[in-house]
Amino acid sequence: MVSICFYFHVHQPHRIGHYRIFDVGENKEYFDDKKNKEIIEKITGKCYLPMNNLLLKLINKHKGKFKVSFSITGTFIEQLEEFAPEVLDSFKKLAKTGCVEFVSETYYHSLSFLYSKKEFVKQVKMQEKLLNKHFKVKPKVFRNTELIFNNELAKFIEEMGYEGILCEGADRIMKWKSPDFVYGNVYAKKIKLLTKNYKLSDDIAFRFSNKGWEHHPLSVEKYVKWLNKVNGNGNVINLFMDYETFGEHQWEDTGIFKFMEKLPEELLKNKDNNFVTVSEALKYPKMGDLDMHDYVSWADTERDLTAWIGNKIQDTSLKELYALEKYVYATKNKKIIDDWRKLTTSDHFYYMCTKYFNDGDVHKYFSPYDSPYDAYINFMNVLNDLVLRIKKQIDIKKIGKNEVKLINKESGELIEISEKPSSLI
Amino acid sequence: MLGWEFPPFFAGGLGIVCYEMTKIFAKRSDIDELIYLMPYGPKDHESHINLKGANQLLDEYKKKLTKEQQKVLEKVNIKFIPTLISSPYMSPSEYQESYKETKKNINFNKLHWQDIDLLNDVDDKKNTNFHDQKTARNILYGGNIFEEVFRFAKRVAYVTRNMNFDIIHAHDWMTMPAAIAAKKMSKKPLVVHIHNTIYDRYLGTGGFDEKELEIQGMNEADTVIAISNMVKNTLVEKYQIPEQKIEVIHNAATQLDEKRYDHMNTFEGKKIILFAGRLTMQKGGDYFVRAAERVVKYCPDTVFVVAGTGDQLGRMMDLASELNILKYFYFHGFYTLQERDVFFGMADLFVMPSISEPFGIVPLEAMAKRTPTIISFQSGISEILQNTFKVNFWDVDMLAEKMVCLLKYKEMHSQISDSGYHECKSKTWDEPVDKMINVYKKLTGDNNG
């Protein structure tokens, strides 16, 4: 018996508009709604609508035997509400079939787990609320931004009440183990891990249209043969990928939609196979515990944090952003808090990656900037403007060398005494 | 290979580029010998074409070289082609006369190379110090250069009659007549390497005789190498050279000095933004001054160092004065190589807002010293550099923005310094030479190495 667990990640950031240093203090909006709208509309036509329709068709056709799981970020849903409500409706339709499960994450697709547990919890709660509002579900499985994972996260998420976590089946973690089983974690005894089979996932997500690949063009028959091979050596094949794979990364003319249309039928020909959602996959017994002290992610060839963290501009901008957290909340100003949270989206730091020579092409493809340095300038200019706005809302009184009192100007309330003053303020 | 300069006799970047290139060629096992033909003023009156004379020059030349350079020359055979030394040793009218005479005699398309008298037009009475850069410059480019260009061609024709080689590789317009001549004599394939065109040298306002030679050379060429897509586009649009005939091969970094001079307190701890080079129209000096006006409002502790001289120096000074920011400027004027080294090593930022720069190797000099750079999209080098800021030369606001941010955001300054340094180190001549050898192989039908 082998189960196929399809999981699709759907996300778009609020991209920042061109923000010059000369714009600081000029009350200019940070986010480029025009551009964000254009992108949402473009991908809606190429991917979201056609793929949602295809999934709905397949679910109906196979009468409940075809299932998939989704994580849809808050920043994406916000943009759908504004720019493409028809896409949100079609996701709701999928939710109603009962064959689609929703996975929880941070609302803002942020790196907050690494920088502020307090903010992390807030963003996960927001996401839970959002999923409940739109899809009437209470998620049982969690995925952290870009599948960033380690032992500490497993423990933390277990304590938040989740039953399972998705993570990358990176070779350095799996070693001789197969990703096609359910595992536990050495520190979090209750929670179960679903590890991505990156080879079979990337065959669809990355290699599908690669004409230099020996298996190009990939036929459904051949792919299903590969999946069948796992039968007997594994319980569940975790095929995790960006949803934009369908129609956006792999264009329609590559045959990706036709491939997906035929796949369930071909796979279900073998009566030993089935499709499962993420929490159904968790029903398989654990095949031992994984120990992941260092962070693992699904990004770049390194599958670590270096896509977002590690060079000086990424580290500085992240540090300065999170140093503002207490000041931001002290303002009690909805717009300031909202703007700051949108800035926590990991994409902004992904654009600042300077690993040009190996993964650079991928970073460049997704980046709206000419260079990582331009991304940094834009971000820091915005952050400097945010500081000015914060200062209008709160009084910051120095007490001692390393402590500041934050007092809300409007209410006169002492919000808190902060020990780590921001260097920007 | 046909060139006009070679260190230590060079007037500009072309000599260095040719030298760096030949160094790598010399290492390659698939190249048996590289013969470099270049003009040289006469020392040997008896016989201009007497190779003994030329070899004497070569021996003299070799003595001047470092061990490393000598080693390079083992496989590189430099042949000096004696030419008439022009200004400052001839009056313009004398030159004009001889020039007219030559032009009358030479119909370029119907030249009878064998018939040309090579011996009667050289004056060896003037002793010149060829090892002094300034003199060398005057020798190579002085007076009426067309005269020299045609004379060089005649002699190259003569020399190449009995020479054994497989391919001709000629650099820039001055060697075009020589290249055509060599091709006619030898029937060997011709590669023409274009480092710049009249549209870069005169911004389209002159040099039409030179353009004529460029066109003839490229028409005769089997393959044209352009040092950037920018040059390629010019060749396609302004010269009507078929696109498929052109290969773009970008230049690489030469051996660059890495030393910094941060300890020097010349400008009292102020941030230094450097603009360096010949101050000609195409360097975009105006835009630099206009951007400075915006920058000083945000970063008043900045000094704008302008190193170099040229016809735009006065214009830049006037503009700075007009904008009331002259006090933020330091105009250094002409600089020595050593001063140049110090300026690049103490700058916090190097700016090259060129209006038209077929390649522009200078940012690499800054990067080797970990000085961040801002360059214009209108430079060929912007096609291959990653760790730099690129702006349109006319976009003064954007230029100012990048300057301010580089001064303000220290971590970014540090990141781009490091990444730029490593990028610069990775730009060796091996890759461009590989590409050139591939061009040769295609033309000679030698695909086995």
Coordinates of N, CA and C in Angstrom, one line a residue, chain A residues 18-24 310-314 316 319 354 356-357 364 370-382 384 424, chain B residues 294-295 298 377 386-390 397-398 400-402 404-406 408-420 423 426-427:
Chain A
H18 N 8.7 51.1 -5.3 CA 10.0 51.8 -5.3 C 10.0 52.9 -4.2
Y19 N 10.8 52.8 -3.2 CA 10.8 53.7 -2.1 C 12.1 54.3 -1.9
R20 N 12.3 55.6 -2.3 CA 13.6 56.2 -2.3 C 13.9 56.8 -1.0
I21 N 15.1 57.0 -0.7 CA 15.5 57.6 0.6 C 14.9 59.0 0.7
F22 N 14.7 59.7 -0.5 CA 14.1 61.0 -0.5 C 12.6 60.9 -0.2
D23 N 12.0 59.7 -0.2 CA 10.6 59.6 0.2 C 10.3 59.4 1.7
V24 N 11.4 59.2 2.4 CA 11.2 58.9 3.8 C 10.6 60.2 4.5
G310 N 22.1 35.3 6.5 CA 23.5 34.9 6.3 C 24.4 36.0 5.7
N311 N 23.9 36.8 4.8 CA 24.8 37.9 4.4 C 24.4 39.2 5.3
K312 N 25.3 40.1 5.2 CA 25.2 41.3 6.1 C 23.9 42.1 5.9
I313 N 23.5 42.2 4.7 CA 22.3 43.0 4.5 C 21.0 42.3 4.9
Q314 N 21.0 41.0 4.7 CA 19.8 40.2 5.2 C 19.8 40.3 6.8
T316 N 21.2 42.4 8.9 CA 20.9 43.7 9.4 C 19.4 44.1 9.3
K319 N 17.3 42.0 11.7 CA 17.6 42.5 13.1 C 16.8 43.8 13.4
T354 N 22.6 37.1 -1.9 CA 23.7 37.4 -2.8 C 24.4 36.1 -3.3
Y356 N 24.6 34.4 -5.8 CA 24.3 34.5 -7.2 C 24.7 33.2 -8.0
F357 N 25.8 32.7 -7.7 CA 26.4 31.8 -8.7 C 25.8 30.4 -8.7
K364 N 16.7 35.6 -8.7 CA 16.5 36.6 -9.7 C 15.1 36.5 -10.3
D370 N 16.5 44.8 -9.3 CA 17.6 44.6 -10.2 C 18.7 43.8 -9.4
S371 N 18.9 44.1 -8.1 CA 19.9 43.5 -7.4 C 19.5 43.4 -5.9
P372 N 20.2 42.5 -5.2 CA 19.9 42.3 -3.7 C 20.1 43.6 -3.0
Y373 N 21.0 44.4 -3.5 CA 21.3 45.7 -2.8 C 20.1 46.7 -3.0
D374 N 19.5 46.7 -4.1 CA 18.4 47.5 -4.3 C 17.2 47.1 -3.4
A375 N 17.1 45.8 -3.3 CA 16.1 45.2 -2.3 C 16.3 45.8 -0.9
Y376 N 17.6 45.8 -0.5 CA 17.9 46.2 0.8 C 17.6 47.7 1.0
I377 N 18.0 48.5 0.0 CA 17.8 49.9 0.1 C 16.3 50.2 0.3
N378 N 15.5 49.6 -0.6 CA 14.1 49.9 -0.6 C 13.5 49.5 0.8
F379 N 13.9 48.4 1.3 CA 13.5 47.9 2.6 C 13.9 48.8 3.7
M380 N 15.1 49.2 3.7 CA 15.6 50.0 4.8 C 15.0 51.4 4.8
N381 N 14.8 51.9 3.6 CA 14.2 53.3 3.4 C 12.8 53.2 4.1
V382 N 12.0 52.1 3.8 CA 10.7 52.0 4.3 C 10.8 51.9 5.9
N384 N 13.0 53.1 7.8 CA 13.3 54.4 8.4 C 12.1 55.3 8.4
L424 N 17.8 52.1 15.2 CA 17.2 53.1 14.2 C 16.5 54.2 14.9
Chain B
R294 N 22.3 66.9 -4.8 CA 21.3 66.2 -4.0 C 21.9 65.5 -2.7
V295 N 23.1 65.0 -3.0 CA 23.7 64.2 -1.9 C 24.1 65.0 -0.7
Y298 N 21.8 65.5 2.2 CA 21.7 64.4 3.2 C 23.0 64.0 3.9
F377 N 24.1 52.0 -16.8 CA 23.7 50.9 -17.7 C 24.3 51.1 -19.1
Q386 N 27.6 42.1 -11.3 CA 26.5 41.9 -10.4 C 26.5 42.7 -9.2
N387 N 27.7 42.7 -8.5 CA 27.8 43.4 -7.2 C 28.1 44.9 -7.4
T388 N 27.2 45.6 -7.9 CA 27.4 47.0 -8.2 C 26.0 47.6 -8.3
F389 N 25.9 48.9 -8.3 CA 24.6 49.6 -8.6 C 24.6 50.1 -10.0
K390 N 23.5 49.8 -10.7 CA 23.5 50.3 -12.1 C 22.3 51.3 -12.2
D397 N 18.5 61.6 -10.0 CA 17.9 61.3 -8.7 C 18.3 59.9 -8.2
M398 N 18.3 59.0 -9.1 CA 18.6 57.6 -8.8 C 20.1 57.5 -8.4
A400 N 21.9 59.8 -7.1 CA 22.0 60.4 -5.8 C 21.5 59.5 -4.7
E401 N 20.4 58.9 -5.0 CA 19.8 57.9 -4.1 C 20.8 56.8 -3.7
K402 N 21.4 56.2 -4.8 CA 22.4 55.1 -4.5 C 23.6 55.6 -3.7
V404 N 23.7 58.2 -1.6 CA 23.3 58.4 -0.2 C 23.2 57.1 0.6
C405 N 22.5 56.1 -0.1 CA 22.3 54.8 0.6 C 23.6 54.1 0.9
L406 N 24.5 54.2 -0.1 CA 25.8 53.5 0.2 C 26.5 54.1 1.3
K408 N 25.0 55.8 3.8 CA 24.2 55.7 5.0 C 24.1 54.2 5.6
Y409 N 24.0 53.3 4.7 CA 23.8 51.9 5.1 C 25.1 51.1 5.1
K410 N 25.7 51.2 6.3 CA 27.1 50.6 6.4 C 27.2 49.1 6.1
E411 N 26.2 48.4 6.6 CA 26.2 46.9 6.4 C 26.2 46.6 4.9
M412 N 25.4 47.4 4.2 CA 25.3 47.1 2.8 C 26.6 47.5 2.1
H413 N 27.2 48.6 2.5 CA 28.5 49.0 2.0 C 29.5 47.9 2.2
S414 N 29.5 47.3 3.3 CA 30.4 46.2 3.7 C 30.1 45.0 2.8
Q415 N 28.8 44.7 2.7 CA 28.5 43.5 1.9 C 28.9 43.6 0.4
I416 N 28.6 44.8 -0.1 CA 28.9 45.0 -1.6 C 30.4 45.1 -1.8
S417 N 31.1 45.5 -0.8 CA 32.6 45.6 -0.9 C 33.1 44.1 -1.0
D418 N 32.7 43.3 -0.1 CA 33.1 41.9 -0.1 C 32.7 41.1 -1.3
S419 N 31.4 41.2 -1.6 CA 30.9 40.5 -2.8 C 31.6 41.0 -4.1
G420 N 31.7 42.3 -4.2 CA 32.4 42.9 -5.3 C 33.8 42.5 -5.5
E423 N 33.8 39.0 -6.8 CA 33.4 38.9 -8.1 C 34.5 39.4 -9.1
S426 N 37.0 36.8 -9.7 CA 36.6 35.7 -10.6 C 36.6 36.0 -12.1
K427 N 36.8 37.3 -12.4 CA 36.7 37.7 -13.8 C 38.1 37.6 -14.4

